[in-house]
Amino acid sequence: MKVVIIGGGFAGLSAHKVHDSLLIDEKDYFTLTHKLVDVFRSGNPDVAKIPYQGKAMKSRVRNVDFRRKKVITDSGSFDYDKLLIACGYSQKVIPNTYKIENVEDA
């Protein structure tokens, strides 16, 4: 069974560890959010990065053809039997404040 996971956050990574799957994310690492303050302090983004293990691809998803069961990315298209879309969340930021949500913010 071909399992494709879109998104490498907590949900996507957890599913990737359980299934023999292809993980597709725009970055090639998992972000340790509790370490983002350390990135801010040290200036070293590697403090909060854990490279993905197994079948993982750094690519942007452009489209999903649900009828044909294909994920279309910048790197090609991939067939699937099961698809998990775990793209994460976004948050509203209070005016006149900063957010530290990812390595780039830190």
Coordinates of N, CA, C and O in Angstrom, one line a residue:
M1 N 0.8 -1.2 0.0 CA 0.0 0.0 0.0 C 0.9 1.2 0.0 O 1.8 1.4 0.8
K2 N 0.6 2.2 -0.9 CA 1.4 3.4 -1.0 C 0.7 4.5 -0.1 O -0.4 4.8 -0.4
V3 N 1.4 4.9 0.9 CA 0.9 6.0 1.7 C 1.8 7.2 1.5 O 3.0 7.2 1.5
V4 N 1.1 8.4 1.2 CA 1.8 9.6 1.1 C 1.3 10.6 2.1 O 0.1 10.7 2.4
I5 N 2.3 11.3 2.8 CA 1.9 12.2 3.8 C 2.4 13.6 3.4 O 3.6 13.7 3.0
I6 N 1.5 14.5 3.4 CA 1.9 15.9 3.1 C 2.0 16.7 4.4 O 1.0 16.8 5.1
G7 N 3.2 17.1 4.7 CA 3.4 17.9 5.9 C 4.2 17.2 6.9 O 3.9 16.0 7.3
G8 N 5.2 17.8 7.4 CA 6.2 17.1 8.3 C 6.1 17.7 9.7 O 7.2 17.7 10.4
G9 N 5.0 18.1 10.2 CA 4.9 18.6 11.6 C 4.7 17.4 12.5 O 5.0 16.3 12.2
F10 N 4.1 17.7 13.7 CA 3.9 16.6 14.7 C 3.0 15.5 14.1 O 3.4 14.3 14.2
A11 N 1.9 15.8 13.5 CA 1.0 14.7 13.0 C 1.6 14.0 11.8 O 1.6 12.7 11.8
G12 N 2.2 14.7 10.9 CA 2.8 14.0 9.7 C 4.0 13.2 10.1 O 4.1 12.0 9.6
L13 N 4.8 13.7 11.0 CA 6.0 12.9 11.4 C 5.6 11.6 12.2 O 6.1 10.6 12.1
S14 N 4.6 11.8 13.1 CA 4.1 10.6 13.8 C 3.5 9.6 12.9 O 3.8 8.4 13.1
A15 N 2.8 10.0 11.9 CA 2.2 9.0 11.0 C 3.4 8.4 10.1 O 3.3 7.2 9.8
H16 N 4.4 9.1 9.8 CA 5.5 8.6 9.0 C 6.3 7.6 9.8 O 6.8 6.6 9.2
K17 N 6.3 7.7 11.1 CA 7.1 6.7 11.9 C 6.3 5.4 12.0 O 6.9 4.3 12.2
V18 N 5.0 5.4 11.8 CA 4.1 4.2 11.9 C 4.0 3.5 10.6 O 3.9 2.3 10.5
H19 N 3.9 4.3 9.5 CA 3.7 3.7 8.2 C 4.9 3.7 7.3 O 5.8 4.6 7.5
D20 N 5.0 2.8 6.4 CA 6.0 2.8 5.4 C 5.4 3.8 4.3 O 4.6 3.4 3.6
S21 N 5.9 5.0 4.4 CA 5.3 6.1 3.6 C 6.3 7.0 3.0 O 7.5 7.0 3.4
L22 N 5.8 7.9 2.1 CA 6.6 9.0 1.6 C 6.1 10.3 2.3 O 4.9 10.6 2.2
L23 N 7.0 11.0 2.9 CA 6.7 12.2 3.6 C 7.1 13.4 2.6 O 8.3 13.4 2.2
I24 N 6.2 14.3 2.3 CA 6.5 15.4 1.5 C 6.4 16.7 2.3 O 5.3 16.9 2.9
D25 N 7.4 17.5 2.4 CA 7.4 18.8 3.1 C 8.2 19.8 2.4 O 9.1 19.4 1.6
E26 N 7.9 21.1 2.7 CA 8.7 22.1 2.0 C 10.1 22.3 2.6 O 10.9 23.0 2.1
K27 N 10.3 21.7 3.8 CA 11.7 21.7 4.3 C 12.1 20.2 4.6 O 11.3 19.3 4.5
D28 N 13.4 20.1 4.8 CA 13.9 18.7 5.0 C 14.2 18.4 6.4 O 15.0 17.5 6.7
Y29 N 13.5 19.0 7.3 CA 13.8 18.8 8.8 C 12.5 19.1 9.6 O 11.6 19.8 9.1
F30 N 12.5 18.5 10.7 CA 11.4 18.7 11.7 C 11.9 19.8 12.7 O 13.0 19.8 13.1
T31 N 11.0 20.7 13.0 CA 11.4 21.8 13.9 C 11.0 21.5 15.3 O 9.9 21.2 15.7
L32 N 12.0 21.6 16.2 CA 11.8 21.4 17.6 C 11.4 22.8 18.2 O 12.2 23.7 18.4
T33 N 10.1 23.0 18.2 CA 9.6 24.4 18.6 C 10.0 24.9 19.9 O 10.3 26.1 20.1
H34 N 10.2 24.0 20.9 CA 10.7 24.4 22.2 C 12.1 24.9 22.2 O 12.6 25.5 23.1
K35 N 12.9 24.6 21.1 CA 14.2 25.1 21.0 C 14.4 26.4 20.2 O 15.5 26.9 20.0
L36 N 13.3 27.0 19.7 CA 13.4 28.2 18.9 C 13.9 29.4 19.7 O 14.6 30.2 19.2
V37 N 13.7 29.4 21.0 CA 14.2 30.4 21.8 C 15.8 30.3 21.8 O 16.5 31.3 21.8
D38 N 16.3 29.1 21.9 CA 17.7 28.8 21.8 C 18.3 29.3 20.5 O 19.4 29.8 20.4
V39 N 17.5 29.1 19.4 CA 18.0 29.6 18.1 C 18.1 31.1 18.1 O 19.0 31.7 17.6
F40 N 17.1 31.8 18.7 CA 17.0 33.2 18.8 C 18.3 33.7 19.6 O 18.9 34.7 19.2
R41 N 18.6 33.0 20.7 CA 19.7 33.4 21.6 C 21.1 33.2 20.9 O 22.0 34.0 21.0
S42 N 21.2 32.0 20.3 CA 22.5 31.6 19.7 C 22.7 32.0 18.3 O 23.9 32.1 17.9
G43 N 21.7 32.2 17.5 CA 21.8 32.5 16.1 C 22.1 31.3 15.3 O 22.3 31.4 14.1
N44 N 22.0 30.1 15.9 CA 22.3 28.8 15.2 C 21.0 28.1 15.0 O 20.5 27.4 15.9
P45 N 20.5 28.1 13.7 CA 19.3 27.4 13.4 C 19.3 25.9 13.6 O 18.3 25.3 13.8
D46 N 20.5 25.3 13.5 CA 20.6 23.9 13.6 C 20.2 23.3 15.0 O 19.9 22.1 15.1
V47 N 20.2 24.2 16.0 CA 19.8 23.8 17.3 C 18.3 23.2 17.3 O 18.0 22.3 18.1
A48 N 17.5 23.7 16.4 CA 16.1 23.3 16.4 C 15.7 22.4 15.3 O 14.5 22.2 15.0
K49 N 16.7 21.9 14.5 CA 16.3 21.1 13.3 C 16.7 19.6 13.6 O 17.8 19.3 14.0
I50 N 15.8 18.8 13.2 CA 16.1 17.3 13.2 C 15.8 16.8 11.8 O 14.6 16.9 11.3
P51 N 16.8 16.4 11.0 CA 16.5 15.9 9.6 C 15.5 14.7 9.6 O 15.5 13.9 10.5
Y52 N 14.6 14.7 8.6 CA 13.7 13.6 8.5 C 14.4 12.3 8.2 O 15.5 12.3 7.5
Q53 N 13.9 11.2 8.7 CA 14.4 9.9 8.4 C 13.5 9.2 7.4 O 12.4 9.5 7.3
G54 N 14.0 8.1 6.8 CA 13.2 7.3 5.9 C 13.0 8.0 4.6 O 13.7 8.9 4.2
K55 N 11.9 7.6 4.0 CA 11.5 8.2 2.7 C 10.9 9.6 2.9 O 9.7 9.7 3.3
A56 N 11.6 10.6 2.7 CA 11.2 12.0 2.9 C 11.7 12.8 1.7 O 12.8 12.6 1.3
M57 N 10.8 13.7 1.3 CA 11.2 14.6 0.1 C 10.9 16.0 0.5 O 9.9 16.4 1.0
K58 N 11.9 16.8 0.1 CA 11.8 18.3 0.3 C 11.2 18.8 -1.1 O 11.9 18.8 -2.1
S59 N 9.9 19.2 -1.1 CA 9.3 19.6 -2.3 C 8.0 20.4 -1.9 O 7.5 20.2 -0.8
R60 N 7.5 21.2 -2.8 CA 6.3 21.9 -2.6 C 5.2 21.2 -3.4 O 5.3 20.9 -4.6
V61 N 4.1 20.9 -2.7 CA 2.9 20.3 -3.3 C 2.2 21.4 -4.1 O 1.8 22.4 -3.6
R62 N 1.9 21.1 -5.4 CA 1.2 22.0 -6.2 C -0.2 21.7 -6.4 O -1.1 22.6 -6.6
N63 N -0.6 20.4 -6.3 CA -1.9 20.0 -6.5 C -2.1 18.5 -6.1 O -1.1 17.8 -6.0
V64 N -3.3 18.2 -5.8 CA -3.7 16.8 -5.5 C -4.8 16.4 -6.4 O -5.9 17.1 -6.4
D65 N -4.6 15.4 -7.2 CA -5.7 14.9 -8.1 C -6.3 13.7 -7.3 O -5.8 12.6 -7.3
F66 N -7.4 14.0 -6.6 CA -8.1 13.0 -5.8 C -8.7 11.9 -6.6 O -8.8 10.7 -6.1
R67 N -9.2 12.2 -7.8 CA -9.8 11.1 -8.6 C -8.8 10.1 -9.1 O -9.0 8.9 -9.1
R68 N -7.6 10.6 -9.5 CA -6.5 9.7 -9.9 C -5.6 9.3 -8.8 O -4.7 8.5 -9.1
K69 N -5.8 9.8 -7.6 CA -4.9 9.5 -6.5 C -3.5 9.8 -6.8 O -2.6 8.9 -6.7
K70 N -3.2 11.1 -7.1 CA -1.9 11.5 -7.4 C -1.6 12.8 -6.6 O -2.5 13.7 -6.6
V71 N -0.4 12.9 -6.1 CA 0.1 14.2 -5.5 C 1.1 14.8 -6.5 O 2.0 14.1 -6.9
I72 N 0.8 16.0 -6.9 CA 1.7 16.7 -7.9 C 2.6 17.7 -7.1 O 2.0 18.6 -6.5
T73 N 3.9 17.5 -7.3 CA 4.8 18.4 -6.6 C 5.8 19.1 -7.6 O 5.7 18.7 -8.8
D74 N 6.6 19.9 -7.1 CA 7.7 20.5 -7.9 C 8.7 19.5 -8.4 O 9.4 19.7 -9.4
S75 N 8.7 18.3 -7.7 CA 9.7 17.3 -8.1 C 9.0 16.1 -8.9 O 9.7 15.1 -9.1
G76 N 7.8 16.2 -9.2 CA 7.1 15.2 -10.0 C 5.8 14.8 -9.3 O 5.3 15.5 -8.4
S77 N 5.2 13.7 -9.8 CA 3.9 13.3 -9.2 C 4.1 11.9 -8.6 O 4.9 11.1 -9.1
F78 N 3.2 11.7 -7.6 CA 3.4 10.4 -6.8 C 2.0 9.8 -6.6 O 1.1 10.5 -6.2
D79 N 1.8 8.6 -7.0 CA 0.6 7.9 -6.7 C 0.5 7.5 -5.3 O 1.5 7.3 -4.6
Y80 N -0.8 7.3 -4.8 CA -1.0 6.9 -3.5 C -2.3 6.0 -3.4 O -3.1 6.1 -4.2
D81 N -2.3 5.2 -2.4 CA -3.5 4.5 -2.0 C -4.2 5.2 -0.8 O -5.4 5.3 -0.8
K82 N -3.4 5.7 0.1 CA -3.8 6.5 1.3 C -3.1 7.8 1.3 O -1.9 7.8 1.1
L83 N -3.8 8.9 1.6 CA -3.2 10.2 1.7 C -3.5 10.8 3.0 O -4.7 10.8 3.4
L84 N -2.5 11.3 3.7 CA -2.7 12.1 4.9 C -2.2 13.5 4.6 O -1.1 13.7 4.2
I85 N -3.1 14.5 4.8 CA -2.8 15.9 4.7 C -2.6 16.5 6.1 O -3.6 16.6 6.8
A86 N -1.4 16.8 6.4 CA -1.1 17.3 7.8 C -0.3 18.6 7.7 O 0.9 18.6 8.0
C87 N -0.9 19.6 7.1 CA -0.1 20.8 6.8 C 0.1 21.8 8.0 O 0.6 22.9 7.8
G88 N -0.4 21.5 9.1 CA -0.2 22.3 10.3 C -1.2 23.4 10.5 O -2.4 23.2 10.1
Y89 N -0.8 24.5 11.1 CA -1.7 25.5 11.5 C -1.1 26.9 11.2 O 0.1 27.0 10.9
S90 N -1.9 27.9 11.4 CA -1.3 29.3 11.5 C -2.0 30.0 12.7 O -3.0 29.6 13.1
Q91 N -1.3 31.0 13.1 CA -1.9 31.7 14.3 C -1.9 33.2 14.0 O -1.2 33.7 13.2
K92 N -2.9 33.8 14.7 CA -2.9 35.3 14.6 C -1.9 35.8 15.6 O -1.8 35.4 16.7
V93 N -1.3 36.9 15.2 CA -0.3 37.5 16.0 C -0.9 38.8 16.6 O -1.5 39.6 15.8
I94 N -0.7 39.0 17.8 CA -1.2 40.2 18.5 C -0.4 41.4 17.9 O 0.8 41.4 17.8
P95 N -1.1 42.5 17.6 CA -0.4 43.7 17.0 C 0.7 44.2 17.9 O 0.6 44.1 19.1
N96 N 1.8 44.6 17.3 CA 3.0 45.1 18.0 C 3.7 44.0 18.8 O 4.4 44.3 19.7
T97 N 3.6 42.8 18.3 CA 4.4 41.7 19.0 C 5.0 40.9 17.9 O 4.7 41.1 16.7
Y98 N 6.0 40.1 18.3 CA 6.7 39.2 17.3 C 6.3 37.8 17.6 O 5.9 37.4 18.7
K99 N 6.3 36.9 16.6 CA 6.1 35.5 16.8 C 7.4 34.7 16.5 O 8.2 35.2 15.7
I100 N 7.5 33.7 17.2 CA 8.7 32.8 17.0 C 8.0 31.4 16.8 O 7.8 30.7 17.7
E101 N 7.7 31.1 15.5 CA 7.0 29.9 15.2 C 7.8 28.9 14.4 O 7.5 27.7 14.4
N102 N 8.9 29.4 13.8 CA 9.7 28.5 13.0 C 11.2 29.0 13.0 O 11.4 30.1 13.6
V103 N 12.1 28.3 12.4 CA 13.5 28.7 12.5 C 13.7 30.0 11.8 O 14.5 30.8 12.3
E104 N 13.0 30.3 10.8 CA 13.2 31.6 10.1 C 12.8 32.8 11.0 O 13.4 33.8 11.0
D105 N 11.7 32.6 11.8 CA 11.3 33.7 12.7 C 12.4 33.9 13.8 O 12.7 35.0 14.2
A106 N 12.9 32.8 14.3 CA 13.9 32.9 15.3 C 15.2 33.5 14.8 O 15.9 34.3 15.5

